[in-house]
Coordinates of C-alpha atoms in Angstrom, one line a residue:
X1 CA 0.0 -0.1 0.0
X2 CA 1.4 3.5 -0.9
X3 CA 1.5 6.3 1.6
X4 CA -1.5 8.0 -0.2
X5 CA -3.5 4.8 -0.1
X6 CA -2.7 4.5 3.6
X7 CA -4.1 8.0 4.2
X8 CA -7.0 7.5 2.2
X9 CA -7.9 4.5 4.1
X10 CA -7.5 6.4 7.4
X11 CA -9.5 9.5 6.6
X12 CA -11.8 8.5 3.6
X13 CA -11.8 9.6 -0.2
X14 CA -13.5 12.8 0.4
X15 CA -10.7 14.1 3.1
X16 CA -7.8 13.1 0.8
X17 CA -7.2 15.0 -2.3
X18 CA -4.8 13.3 -4.5
X19 CA -5.5 14.9 -8.1
X20 CA -2.9 17.5 -9.2
X21 CA -5.7 20.1 -10.1
X22 CA -7.3 19.6 -6.6
X23 CA -3.9 19.9 -4.9
X24 CA -2.7 23.2 -7.2
X25 CA -4.5 25.9 -4.9
X26 CA -3.0 24.8 -1.9
X27 CA 0.7 24.7 -3.5
X28 CA 0.9 28.5 -3.8
X29 CA 0.6 31.4 -1.4
X30 CA -1.8 34.2 -1.5
X31 CA 0.8 36.5 -3.1
X32 CA 2.0 33.9 -5.6
X33 CA 5.6 34.3 -4.1
X34 CA 6.0 30.7 -2.4
X35 CA 5.3 27.5 -3.9
X36 CA 5.6 24.1 -3.0
X37 CA 4.6 20.5 -3.9
X38 CA 2.5 18.8 -1.5
X39 CA 1.9 14.9 -1.9
X40 CA -1.8 15.3 -0.9
X41 CA -4.4 17.7 0.6
X42 CA -6.0 16.4 3.8
X43 CA -9.4 18.0 4.7
X44 CA -10.6 16.5 8.1
X45 CA -14.0 16.9 9.1
X46 CA -13.6 16.8 13.0
X47 CA -10.7 16.6 15.5
X48 CA -10.8 12.8 15.5
X49 CA -9.9 13.0 11.8
X50 CA -7.1 15.4 12.4
X51 CA -5.9 13.1 15.2
X52 CA -6.1 9.9 12.8
X53 CA -4.3 12.2 10.2
X54 CA -1.2 13.2 12.3
X55 CA -0.9 9.6 13.6
X56 CA -0.8 8.3 9.9
X57 CA 1.6 10.9 8.8
X58 CA 3.9 10.2 11.8
X59 CA 3.8 6.7 10.8
X60 CA 4.4 7.3 7.1
X61 CA 7.3 10.0 7.7
X62 CA 5.1 12.7 6.1
X63 CA 5.6 16.3 7.1
X64 CA 2.3 18.4 7.8
X65 CA 1.5 21.9 6.8
X66 CA -1.5 23.2 8.6
X67 CA -3.7 25.6 6.3
X68 CA -6.7 27.8 6.9
X69 CA -7.9 30.6 4.7
X70 CA -4.4 30.7 3.1
X71 CA -4.2 34.3 3.4
X72 CA -0.7 34.4 5.0
X73 CA 1.8 37.1 3.5
X74 CA 4.8 35.1 4.9
X75 CA 4.5 31.7 2.9
X76 CA 3.4 30.0 6.2
X77 CA 0.8 27.7 4.7
X78 CA 2.4 26.1 1.8
X79 CA 5.3 23.7 2.0
X80 CA 8.8 24.6 1.4
X81 CA 9.9 24.2 -2.3
X82 CA 13.0 22.2 -1.4
X83 CA 11.5 20.7 1.9
X84 CA 10.7 17.2 2.9
X85 CA 7.7 15.1 1.5
X86 CA 4.5 16.9 2.9
X87 CA 0.8 17.0 3.0
X88 CA -1.3 20.2 3.4
X89 CA -3.7 19.6 6.3
X90 CA -6.6 22.0 5.5
X91 CA -9.1 22.7 8.4
X92 CA -11.8 24.6 6.2
X93 CA -14.2 21.5 6.7
X94 CA -14.1 22.2 10.4
X95 CA -16.3 25.3 10.4
X96 CA -18.9 24.7 13.2
X97 CA -19.7 26.6 16.3
X98 CA -19.8 24.3 19.3
X99 CA -21.3 26.9 21.8
X100 CA -22.2 30.5 22.0
X101 CA -22.8 31.9 25.3
X102 CA -23.8 35.6 25.7
X103 CA -24.0 35.5 29.5
X104 CA -20.4 34.2 29.7
X105 CA -19.3 36.5 26.7
X106 CA -17.7 33.5 24.9
X107 CA -18.1 31.1 22.1
X108 CA -16.1 28.0 20.8
X109 CA -15.4 28.0 17.3
X110 CA -13.7 25.3 15.0
X111 CA -10.5 26.2 13.3
X112 CA -12.2 26.4 10.0
X113 CA -14.7 29.1 10.9
X114 CA -13.8 32.5 9.2
X115 CA -13.4 35.3 11.5
X116 CA -16.4 37.1 9.6
X117 CA -18.4 34.1 10.6
X118 CA -17.2 34.4 14.3
X119 CA -18.2 38.1 14.1
X120 CA -21.5 37.3 12.8
X121 CA -22.3 34.5 15.4
X122 CA -21.4 37.1 18.0
X123 CA -23.8 39.7 16.6
X124 CA -26.7 37.2 16.4
X125 CA -26.0 36.6 20.2
X126 CA -26.0 40.3 20.9
X127 CA -22.2 40.5 21.4
X128 CA -19.1 41.8 19.6
X129 CA -16.2 39.7 18.5
X130 CA -13.7 42.6 17.9
X131 CA -10.8 41.1 15.7
X132 CA -11.2 43.0 12.5
X133 CA -8.6 43.0 9.5
X134 CA -8.9 43.1 5.7
X135 CA -8.9 39.4 5.2
X136 CA -11.5 38.5 7.9
X137 CA -13.9 37.1 5.2
X138 CA -11.5 34.4 4.1
X139 CA -9.1 34.1 7.0
X140 CA -9.9 31.4 9.5
X141 CA -9.8 31.0 13.3
X142 CA -6.8 28.5 13.3
X143 CA -4.8 30.5 10.9
X144 CA -5.4 34.0 12.7
X145 CA -4.7 32.3 16.1
X146 CA -1.4 30.4 14.7
X147 CA -0.1 33.9 13.5
X148 CA -1.6 35.9 16.4
X149 CA -3.0 38.4 13.9
X150 CA -3.8 42.0 15.0
X151 CA -5.7 44.4 13.0
X152 CA -7.4 47.9 13.4
X153 CA -8.8 47.2 17.0
X154 CA -5.8 46.2 18.9
X155 CA -5.5 49.7 20.9
X156 CA -8.8 48.7 22.5
X157 CA -9.0 44.9 22.6
X158 CA -5.5 43.6 21.9
X159 CA -4.3 40.9 19.4
X160 CA -5.8 37.6 18.5
X161 CA -4.1 36.2 21.6
X162 CA -5.7 38.4 23.9
X163 CA -9.2 37.2 22.6
X164 CA -8.4 33.5 23.3
X165 CA -9.7 31.8 26.7
X166 CA -8.6 28.4 25.7
X167 CA -7.7 26.0 22.6
X168 CA -8.0 22.6 21.3
X169 CA -4.7 21.4 19.7
X170 CA -3.8 18.2 18.1
X171 CA -0.1 17.3 18.6
X172 CA 2.3 15.9 16.4
X173 CA 1.8 12.4 17.6
X174 CA -2.1 12.5 17.2
X175 CA -2.6 13.2 21.0
X176 CA -5.4 15.8 21.7
X177 CA -4.7 18.7 24.2
X178 CA -8.3 19.8 25.3
X179 CA -7.5 23.1 27.0
X180 CA -10.8 24.7 25.8
X181 CA -11.8 26.0 29.3
X182 CA -13.7 29.3 29.1
X183 CA -12.5 30.6 32.6
X184 CA -10.9 34.1 33.0
X185 CA -8.6 32.7 35.9
X186 CA -6.5 29.8 35.6
X187 CA -3.4 29.3 37.6
X188 CA -3.1 25.7 37.2
X189 CA 0.6 25.7 35.7
X190 CA 1.9 26.8 32.5
X191 CA -0.4 28.6 30.2
X192 CA -0.1 26.0 27.3
X193 CA -2.5 27.9 24.9
X194 CA 0.1 30.6 24.3
X195 CA 2.7 28.3 23.1
X196 CA 0.3 27.4 20.1
X197 CA -0.8 30.9 19.3
X198 CA 1.6 32.5 17.1
X199 CA 3.6 29.1 16.4
X200 CA 2.3 28.9 12.9
X201 CA 1.4 25.3 13.2
X202 CA 5.1 24.3 14.0
X203 CA 4.1 22.6 17.4
X204 CA 0.6 21.4 16.7
X205 CA -2.6 22.0 14.9
X206 CA -5.2 24.2 16.5
X207 CA -8.7 22.6 15.8
X208 CA -10.9 24.9 17.9
X209 CA -10.8 27.8 20.4
X210 CA -12.8 29.4 23.2
X211 CA -13.0 33.0 22.1
X212 CA -13.8 36.1 24.3
X213 CA -16.7 38.2 23.5
X214 CA -17.7 41.9 24.4
X215 CA -20.8 43.8 24.5
X216 CA -22.0 45.3 21.1
X217 CA -21.2 49.0 20.5
X218 CA -24.0 51.1 20.6
X219 CA -22.4 54.1 19.0
X220 CA -19.4 54.8 16.7
X221 CA -17.9 58.1 15.5
X222 CA -15.5 58.1 12.7
X223 CA -13.4 61.0 11.5
X224 CA -10.5 61.8 9.1
X225 CA -7.9 64.4 9.9
X226 CA -5.3 65.9 8.0
X227 CA -1.8 66.3 9.7
X228 CA 1.5 67.7 8.8
X229 CA 3.6 64.9 10.0
X230 CA 3.7 61.8 12.1
X231 CA 4.7 64.1 14.9
X232 CA 1.5 65.9 14.8
X233 CA -0.3 62.5 14.5
X234 CA 1.3 61.4 17.7
X235 CA 0.3 64.4 19.5
X236 CA -3.3 64.2 18.3
X237 CA -3.3 60.5 19.3
X238 CA -2.4 61.4 22.9
X239 CA -5.2 64.1 23.0
X240 CA -7.7 61.8 21.8
X241 CA -6.8 59.1 24.1
X242 CA -7.2 61.7 27.1
X243 CA -10.5 63.1 25.6
X244 CA -12.9 60.2 27.1
X245 CA -13.7 59.5 23.4
X246 CA -13.1 55.8 23.9
X247 CA -10.9 55.0 20.9
X248 CA -11.2 51.9 18.8
X249 CA -8.8 52.7 15.9
X250 CA -6.3 55.3 15.1
X251 CA -4.8 54.5 11.8
X252 CA -2.1 56.5 10.0
X253 CA -2.2 57.0 6.3
X254 CA 0.2 58.5 3.9
X255 CA -1.4 60.7 1.1
X256 CA -0.1 58.6 -1.6
X257 CA -2.1 55.6 -0.2
X258 CA -5.2 57.4 -0.5
X259 CA -4.4 58.6 -4.1
X260 CA -3.6 54.9 -5.0
X261 CA -7.0 53.8 -3.5
X262 CA -8.9 56.5 -5.3
X263 CA -7.2 55.6 -8.6
X264 CA -8.0 51.8 -8.5
X265 CA -10.7 51.5 -5.9
X266 CA -14.3 51.0 -6.8
X267 CA -17.0 53.5 -5.8
X268 CA -14.5 55.5 -3.5
X269 CA -14.9 59.3 -3.0
X270 CA -12.3 61.8 -2.0
X271 CA -13.2 62.4 1.7
X272 CA -11.4 66.0 1.7
X273 CA -9.0 68.0 -0.2
X274 CA -5.9 66.3 0.2
X275 CA -3.5 69.0 1.4
X276 CA -1.2 67.6 3.6
X277 CA 1.5 64.4 3.4
X278 CA -0.4 62.5 6.1
X279 CA -3.8 61.6 7.7
X280 CA -5.2 59.6 10.5
X281 CA -8.4 57.8 10.5
X282 CA -10.1 57.9 14.0
X283 CA -12.9 55.8 15.2
X284 CA -14.2 56.0 18.8
X285 CA -17.2 53.9 20.1
X286 CA -19.3 53.2 23.3
X287 CA -21.3 50.3 24.5
X288 CA -23.7 52.8 26.0
X289 CA -25.9 55.0 23.8
X290 CA -26.0 57.6 26.6
X291 CA -22.0 58.2 26.5
X292 CA -21.3 61.4 24.4
X293 CA -18.8 59.8 22.1
X294 CA -19.2 62.6 19.3
X295 CA -19.0 65.4 21.7
X296 CA -15.7 64.1 23.4
X297 CA -14.2 63.2 19.8
X298 CA -15.4 66.5 18.1
X299 CA -14.0 68.5 21.3
X300 CA -10.6 66.7 21.0
X301 CA -10.3 67.3 17.2
X302 CA -11.2 71.1 17.6
X303 CA -8.5 71.4 20.2
X304 CA -6.1 69.6 17.9
X305 CA -6.9 72.1 15.1
X306 CA -6.4 75.1 17.4
X307 CA -3.2 73.6 18.6
X308 CA -1.7 73.0 15.2
X309 CA -1.8 69.1 15.4
X310 CA -4.3 68.9 12.6
X311 CA -4.9 71.0 9.5
X312 CA -8.3 69.9 8.6
X313 CA -10.9 67.6 10.0
X314 CA -13.9 65.6 8.9
X315 CA -16.4 64.0 11.1
X316 CA -18.7 61.4 9.5
X317 CA -22.4 62.5 9.4
X318 CA -23.7 59.1 7.9
X319 CA -22.7 55.3 7.6
X320 CA -22.1 56.0 4.1
X321 CA -19.3 58.4 4.7
X322 CA -18.1 56.2 7.5
X323 CA -18.0 53.2 5.1
X324 CA -16.2 55.4 2.6
X325 CA -13.4 56.2 4.9
X326 CA -12.9 52.5 6.0
X327 CA -13.0 51.5 2.3
X328 CA -10.3 53.8 1.6
X329 CA -8.2 52.1 4.2
X330 CA -9.2 48.5 3.7
X331 CA -9.0 48.7 -0.1
X332 CA -5.4 49.9 -0.3
X333 CA -3.6 46.6 -0.2
X334 CA -5.3 45.2 -3.2
X335 CA -5.2 48.7 -5.1
X336 CA -1.5 49.0 -4.2
X337 CA -0.9 45.6 -6.1
X338 CA -2.3 47.0 -9.1
X339 CA -0.4 50.3 -9.0
X340 CA 3.0 48.8 -9.0
X341 CA 5.1 46.1 -7.4
X342 CA 6.2 46.9 -3.7
X343 CA 8.5 45.3 -1.1
X344 CA 6.4 45.0 2.1
X345 CA 7.3 45.1 5.6
X346 CA 5.3 44.3 8.9
X347 CA 7.1 46.0 11.8
X348 CA 6.1 47.4 15.2
X349 CA 7.8 49.9 17.3
X350 CA 6.7 51.8 20.5
X351 CA 3.9 54.3 19.7
X352 CA 6.1 57.1 20.7
X353 CA 8.9 56.0 18.2
X354 CA 6.6 55.9 15.3
X355 CA 7.7 59.3 13.8
X356 CA 11.6 58.5 14.2
X357 CA 11.0 55.1 12.7
X358 CA 9.2 56.8 9.5
X359 CA 12.0 59.5 9.0
X360 CA 14.6 56.8 9.4
X361 CA 12.9 54.6 6.7
X362 CA 12.5 57.6 4.6
X363 CA 16.0 58.7 4.8
X364 CA 17.1 54.9 4.0
X365 CA 15.1 54.8 0.8
X366 CA 16.3 58.4 -0.3
X367 CA 19.9 57.5 0.2
X368 CA 19.9 53.8 -1.0
X369 CA 17.2 53.8 -3.6
X370 CA 16.3 57.1 -4.7
X371 CA 14.2 55.5 -7.6
X372 CA 12.0 54.1 -5.0
X373 CA 9.1 55.8 -3.0
X374 CA 7.8 55.1 0.6
X375 CA 4.4 54.1 0.9
X376 CA 3.1 53.9 4.6
X377 CA 0.1 53.2 6.5
X378 CA -1.1 51.3 9.5
X379 CA -2.0 51.2 13.1
X380 CA -0.5 54.0 14.9
X381 CA -2.2 53.6 18.0
X382 CA -0.2 50.1 18.6
X383 CA 3.1 51.1 16.6
X384 CA 2.4 48.9 13.8
X385 CA 3.1 50.6 10.5
X386 CA 2.9 48.7 7.3
X387 CA 5.6 50.5 5.1
X388 CA 6.6 49.3 1.6
X389 CA 8.9 50.5 -1.1
X390 CA 7.3 51.0 -4.6
X391 CA 9.6 50.8 -7.6
X392 CA 9.3 53.1 -10.8
X393 CA 6.9 52.5 -13.3
X394 CA 7.7 49.7 -15.7
X395 CA 9.7 47.7 -13.0
X396 CA 8.5 44.1 -12.1
X397 CA 8.5 42.7 -8.6
X398 CA 11.5 40.5 -9.3
X399 CA 13.4 43.4 -10.7
X400 CA 12.6 45.6 -7.7
X401 CA 13.5 42.6 -5.1
X402 CA 16.9 42.3 -7.1
X403 CA 17.4 46.0 -6.7
X404 CA 16.8 46.2 -3.2
X405 CA 17.2 42.7 -1.5
X406 CA 18.0 44.0 1.9
X407 CA 15.3 46.5 2.1
X408 CA 13.1 44.6 4.5
X409 CA 16.0 43.6 6.6
X410 CA 17.1 47.2 7.0
X411 CA 13.7 48.4 7.8
X412 CA 13.4 45.5 10.4
X413 CA 16.8 46.6 11.9
X414 CA 15.5 50.0 12.4
X415 CA 12.5 48.8 14.2
X416 CA 14.4 46.6 16.6
X417 CA 16.9 49.4 17.2
X418 CA 14.2 51.5 18.4
X419 CA 12.8 49.0 20.6
X420 CA 10.4 47.2 18.4
X421 CA 9.9 44.0 16.6
X422 CA 10.6 42.9 13.0
X423 CA 7.3 40.9 13.0
X424 CA 4.1 42.6 14.1
X425 CA 1.2 40.8 13.0
X426 CA 1.7 38.7 9.9
X427 CA 4.0 36.1 11.4
X428 CA 7.3 34.8 10.4
X429 CA 6.4 31.9 7.9
X430 CA 9.3 31.3 5.3
X431 CA 10.0 35.1 4.6
X432 CA 11.3 36.1 7.9
X433 CA 13.3 33.3 9.2
X434 CA 16.6 35.3 8.1
X435 CA 15.5 37.9 10.4
X436 CA 14.9 35.5 13.2
X437 CA 18.4 34.4 13.2
X438 CA 19.8 37.8 12.9
X439 CA 17.5 39.9 15.2
X440 CA 16.0 37.5 17.5
X441 CA 17.5 37.0 21.1
X442 CA 19.9 33.8 21.0
X443 CA 18.5 33.0 24.4
X444 CA 15.0 33.1 22.9
X445 CA 15.9 31.0 19.9
X446 CA 17.4 28.4 22.1
X447 CA 14.2 28.3 24.2
X448 CA 12.1 28.1 21.1
X449 CA 14.3 25.2 19.8
X450 CA 14.1 23.4 23.0
X451 CA 10.0 23.6 23.0
X452 CA 10.0 22.8 19.3
X453 CA 12.3 19.5 19.9
X454 CA 9.9 18.6 22.9
X455 CA 6.7 18.7 21.2
X456 CA 7.7 17.7 17.6
X457 CA 10.9 15.7 17.9
X458 CA 10.9 14.5 14.3
X459 CA 10.3 18.2 12.9
X460 CA 7.3 17.2 10.8
X461 CA 5.1 20.1 11.9
X462 CA 5.3 22.8 9.2
X463 CA 9.1 22.4 8.5
X464 CA 11.1 25.3 7.3
X465 CA 8.9 28.1 9.0
X466 CA 9.3 30.3 11.9
X467 CA 12.8 28.9 13.5
X468 CA 15.8 29.7 11.4
X469 CA 18.3 26.9 10.6
X470 CA 20.4 26.0 13.8

């Protein structure tokens, strides 16, 4: 019996894709940068089948690459091109909600539920699941937790890690760790769930999670402010924080990002005359309709105008206006890809260091690659700015990458020098393994390798991801 026959026998024909055409979508990442050659794609329907799959793969010596919505930007969910024989383990069929408890402010979702489906389930229960990012319609719970994704609401609710009460994980040998308890206090030893959140499937496969819910927001107020520089944006952020406006998001957007989105986005209107180089998209909200959110935000912005922290302000008067502002922010990644190839980064620095970070990156580009242009937007409220360098018109992505192969490493070095991280919310995958080796503490790497060896002694769980070669 061949290895594929053994897998088909263990899981059933519907859960083991073997035809090349069926496998092809799982062999390439979302950006088309990373490609692998999986032996098969396994699509288990429940935790028992995941356990059986991992036991079978262990016996056959096959590596396992877990996959969810496959929206990873770092090549985490496809096999290594030159790696060991691997199968992709897709969790997409595991898309059930095991429980929703509005009194407990929690729900238990399987790994294949999309983030948007979790939001909708929470909404139906009169609650809010606050994880919010551009790919939420296709990104799945397992992948979002495995990369500890962030998003626009981190300043209020935290990253994915902060929204997890418990997890269910299948280990490399097929054993199931059931740690789905929904309690807020548990001091019974090591917090094992945090080993698997952010591990990108290198330690085990998350199959379900207990997620934290919140009261629904009764009021939202959204505004766009024009600022001269990130320094003024930082001062305006501090003012809004202290205003009592209950911030949910504070996004910094470079003018060229708005221009690119207006050029390529559908049904997007210019929100104001673009008179400055930088803009901030601000959202404040309250769970209580009686809280004067608009008044507090308006007062802070008017004071910011008087103090010279803002040059112009638009406060939304309708949901259509609000949606237009968020469409600008959320449509940019796709519009940017149409505009020209770019070299993206995903770093985080202390909030107070954002202006210096941007100044140093702008200087780096001007000095090393004057033909390039900086494009930056991101979550100023948590220090995570998505900065990229666009090449000149007519240049291909491969040409740009060849021109500036050390662009991302140098931006990452700047972030780390300022007390930040070279990976904020997208993970490590294949693309940032070199940075892990160069910028991560050697002690931290030793500890991570020790944990990896303990939980996956044969190195079969998502090989070639996260940890650099020893």
